[in-house]
Coordinates of C-alpha atoms and ligand atoms in Angstrom, one line a residue:
X1 CA 38.4 -33.7 34.0
X2 CA 38.1 -37.4 33.8
X3 CA 40.6 -39.8 35.2
X4 CA 42.1 -40.1 31.7
X5 CA 44.9 -37.8 30.4
X6 CA 42.7 -36.6 27.5
X7 CA 39.7 -34.4 27.3
X8 CA 36.2 -35.7 26.4
X9 CA 34.0 -33.2 24.7
X10 CA 30.4 -34.0 23.5
X11 CA 28.2 -32.1 21.1
X12 CA 24.5 -32.6 21.7
X13 CA 21.2 -31.3 20.6
X14 CA 18.2 -32.0 18.4
X15 CA 18.6 -33.0 14.7
X16 CA 19.6 -30.2 12.4
X17 CA 20.8 -28.0 15.3
X18 CA 24.2 -27.3 13.6
X19 CA 26.4 -29.7 15.8
X20 CA 28.3 -31.3 12.9
X21 CA 29.2 -27.9 11.3
X22 CA 30.6 -26.8 14.6
X23 CA 32.5 -30.0 15.1
X24 CA 34.2 -29.5 11.8
X25 CA 35.2 -25.9 12.7
X26 CA 36.6 -27.1 16.0
X27 CA 38.6 -29.7 14.2
X28 CA 40.1 -27.0 12.0
X29 CA 41.1 -25.0 15.1
X30 CA 42.7 -28.0 16.8
X31 CA 44.6 -28.9 13.6
X32 CA 46.0 -25.4 13.5
X33 CA 47.3 -25.7 17.1
X34 CA 48.6 -29.2 16.3
X35 CA 46.5 -30.7 19.1
X36 CA 45.8 -34.4 18.7
X37 CA 42.1 -35.2 18.5
X38 CA 39.6 -37.8 17.5
X39 CA 36.2 -37.1 16.0
X40 CA 33.6 -39.8 16.5
X41 CA 29.8 -40.2 16.8
X42 CA 27.0 -42.0 18.4
X43 CA 25.4 -44.3 17.6
X44 CA 28.4 -45.6 15.7
X45 CA 32.1 -44.7 15.9
X46 CA 33.5 -48.2 15.5
X47 CA 32.6 -51.1 13.1
X48 CA 30.2 -53.0 15.4
X49 CA 28.5 -49.9 16.6
X50 CA 28.1 -48.6 13.0
X51 CA 26.3 -51.8 12.2
X52 CA 24.0 -51.2 15.2
X53 CA 23.5 -47.7 13.9
X54 CA 22.4 -49.0 10.5
X55 CA 19.8 -51.2 12.3
X56 CA 18.6 -48.3 14.5
X57 CA 18.2 -45.9 11.6
X58 CA 16.8 -48.2 9.0
X59 CA 13.1 -47.1 8.4
X60 CA 12.2 -50.7 7.5
X61 CA 12.9 -51.9 11.1
X62 CA 10.1 -51.9 13.6
X63 CA 11.9 -51.6 17.0
X64 CA 10.2 -51.6 20.4
X65 CA 11.2 -48.7 22.8
X66 CA 13.1 -51.0 25.1
X67 CA 14.9 -52.8 22.3
X68 CA 15.8 -49.4 20.9
X69 CA 17.2 -48.2 24.2
X70 CA 19.3 -51.4 24.6
X71 CA 20.6 -51.2 21.0
X72 CA 21.8 -47.6 21.6
X73 CA 23.4 -48.7 24.9
X74 CA 25.1 -51.7 23.2
X75 CA 26.5 -49.5 20.5
X76 CA 27.8 -47.1 23.3
X77 CA 29.4 -49.9 25.3
X78 CA 31.5 -51.1 22.3
X79 CA 32.3 -47.5 21.2
X80 CA 33.4 -46.5 24.6
X81 CA 35.6 -49.6 25.1
X82 CA 37.1 -49.8 21.7
X83 CA 37.5 -46.2 20.7
X84 CA 36.9 -43.4 23.2
X85 CA 38.7 -44.8 26.3
X86 CA 41.9 -45.8 24.4
X87 CA 42.1 -42.3 22.8
X88 CA 41.6 -40.6 26.1
X89 CA 44.3 -42.8 27.6
X90 CA 46.7 -41.7 24.8
X91 CA 46.0 -38.1 26.0
X92 CA 43.9 -37.1 22.9
X93 CA 40.9 -34.7 22.8
X94 CA 37.9 -36.8 21.9
X95 CA 35.0 -35.1 20.3
X96 CA 31.8 -37.1 20.0
X97 CA 28.7 -36.1 18.0
X98 CA 26.2 -37.2 20.7
X99 CA 26.7 -39.3 23.8
X100 CA 24.4 -40.3 26.6
X101 CA 22.4 -37.1 26.9
X102 CA 20.7 -38.1 23.6
X103 CA 19.4 -41.3 25.2
X104 CA 17.8 -39.3 28.0
X105 CA 16.2 -36.9 25.5
X106 CA 15.1 -39.5 22.8
X107 CA 14.4 -42.7 24.8
X108 CA 13.7 -41.1 28.2
X109 CA 11.6 -38.1 27.3
X110 CA 10.7 -39.1 23.7
X111 CA 9.8 -42.8 24.3
X112 CA 8.8 -42.2 27.9
X113 CA 11.1 -44.9 29.4
X114 CA 11.7 -44.3 33.1
X115 CA 14.5 -41.8 33.4
X116 CA 16.1 -43.7 36.2
X117 CA 16.4 -46.8 34.0
X118 CA 17.9 -44.7 31.2
X119 CA 20.4 -43.1 33.6
X120 CA 21.4 -46.5 35.0
X121 CA 22.0 -48.0 31.6
X122 CA 23.8 -44.9 30.3
X123 CA 26.3 -45.2 33.2
X124 CA 26.8 -49.0 32.7
X125 CA 27.2 -48.7 28.9
X126 CA 29.6 -45.7 29.2
X127 CA 31.7 -47.8 31.6
X128 CA 31.4 -45.0 34.1
X129 CA 32.9 -42.4 31.7
X130 CA 31.3 -39.0 31.7
X131 CA 32.0 -36.1 29.3
X132 CA 34.3 -33.4 30.6
X133 CA 32.2 -30.9 28.7
X134 CA 29.0 -31.0 26.7
X135 CA 28.1 -28.3 24.2
X136 CA 24.3 -28.4 24.1
X137 CA 22.6 -26.8 21.1
X138 CA 19.2 -25.4 21.9
X139 CA 16.5 -23.8 20.0
X140 CA 12.9 -22.7 20.5
X141 CA 10.2 -25.1 19.2
X142 CA 9.2 -22.6 16.4
X143 CA 12.8 -22.7 15.0
X144 CA 13.0 -26.4 15.4
X145 CA 9.7 -27.0 13.5
X146 CA 11.0 -24.7 10.7
X147 CA 14.3 -26.7 10.3
X148 CA 12.4 -30.0 10.8
X149 CA 10.2 -29.4 7.7
X150 CA 13.3 -28.8 5.6
X151 CA 14.2 -32.5 5.9
X152 CA 11.4 -33.4 3.4
X153 CA 13.0 -35.0 0.4
X154 CA 16.2 -35.8 2.1
X155 CA 15.3 -39.5 2.7
X156 CA 14.7 -39.2 6.5
X157 CA 15.9 -42.1 8.7
X158 CA 13.7 -44.1 11.1
X159 CA 14.0 -41.5 13.9
X160 CA 13.4 -38.6 11.6
X161 CA 10.3 -40.3 10.4
X162 CA 8.8 -40.2 13.9
X163 CA 5.7 -38.1 14.4
X164 CA 6.3 -34.4 14.7
X165 CA 5.0 -34.6 18.3
X166 CA 7.8 -37.0 19.3
X167 CA 10.5 -34.8 17.8
X168 CA 9.1 -31.7 19.5
X169 CA 9.1 -33.6 22.8
X170 CA 12.8 -34.3 22.2
X171 CA 13.6 -30.7 21.4
X172 CA 12.0 -29.5 24.6
X173 CA 13.6 -32.3 26.6
X174 CA 17.0 -30.9 25.7
X175 CA 16.0 -27.5 27.1
X176 CA 15.1 -29.3 30.4
X177 CA 18.3 -31.3 30.5
X178 CA 20.3 -28.1 30.0
X179 CA 19.1 -27.1 33.5
X180 CA 19.5 -30.4 35.3
X181 CA 22.7 -32.1 33.9
X182 CA 26.3 -31.4 34.8
X183 CA 29.1 -29.8 32.8
X184 CA 26.7 -28.5 30.2
X185 CA 27.4 -25.4 28.1
X186 CA 24.2 -24.3 26.4
X187 CA 24.5 -22.8 22.9
X188 CA 21.8 -20.8 21.2
X189 CA 21.6 -22.7 17.9
X190 CA 19.9 -19.8 16.2
X191 CA 23.1 -17.7 16.3
X192 CA 25.3 -17.3 13.2
X193 CA 27.8 -20.2 12.6
X194 CA 30.8 -17.9 13.1
X195 CA 29.5 -16.6 16.4
X196 CA 28.9 -20.1 17.8
X197 CA 32.4 -21.2 16.6
X198 CA 34.0 -18.2 18.3
X199 CA 32.1 -18.9 21.6
X200 CA 33.2 -22.6 21.5
X201 CA 36.9 -21.7 20.8
X202 CA 36.8 -19.2 23.7
X203 CA 35.3 -21.7 26.1
X204 CA 38.0 -24.2 25.2
X205 CA 40.7 -21.5 25.5
X206 CA 41.7 -22.0 21.8
X207 CA 41.2 -18.3 21.1
Ligands
TMP1 P1 22.6 -38.5 14.2 O1 21.7 -38.4 13.0 O2 22.7 -37.2 14.9 O3 23.9 -39.1 13.9 O4 21.9 -39.5 15.2 C1 21.1 -40.6 14.9 C2 19.8 -40.5 15.5 O5 19.8 -41.3 16.7 C3 19.3 -39.1 15.9 O6 18.0 -38.9 15.5 C4 19.3 -39.1 17.4 C5 19.1 -40.6 17.8 N1 19.7 -41.1 19.0 C6 18.8 -41.6 20.0 O7 17.6 -41.7 19.8 N2 19.4 -42.1 21.2 C7 20.7 -42.0 21.4 O8 21.2 -42.5 22.5 C8 21.6 -41.4 20.4 C9 23.1 -41.4 20.6 C10 21.0 -41.0 19.2

């Protein structure tokens, strides 16, 4: 548990791993139990950080790796101060679609920025806050490539337009991070939606 009264839960994993579907199902379960919660996302979650998100995901922008890292961290600093910490202090469950593990995967392993720099900036931007629990969605490269191809025609954002090699690197980075990072609960993203939901509810003692 963090120093706050609430509980900070993060959903992480590569694009199209099913995180958002599971967040919505968890929200339903929390509603039924009348537990107060807040759903948010990174990059974004508050007005300034949503503007930074637009900059980051706009395919028209050419952003250097270091500028990209700093923009993700700037969005995080504002989001943490303005939205996450106040909700935790009120005693709510905060569920974030991504947090700093994504920066290690995408900017660290993906863009090859020194992991110690990414870790340092993560900690500074998150104002020292760490998730109490991270559900990390994992899948083999084969499955990832299959889902990745499906995005064609969906108007992919700047990150989704990256070369297949970059996205594959990110996918395998998550599998590495599952072994090295704290408070991670790995989820096999290839399982059926209902099975994953049941697993998550059991872990959170909601079932
Ligand atoms: P989303 O599509 O899951 O909302 O996330 C937007 C994209 O931003 C997604 O491709 C992952 C990427 N991302 C990073 O590269 N670094 C980060 O720190 C975060 C939070 C997301």
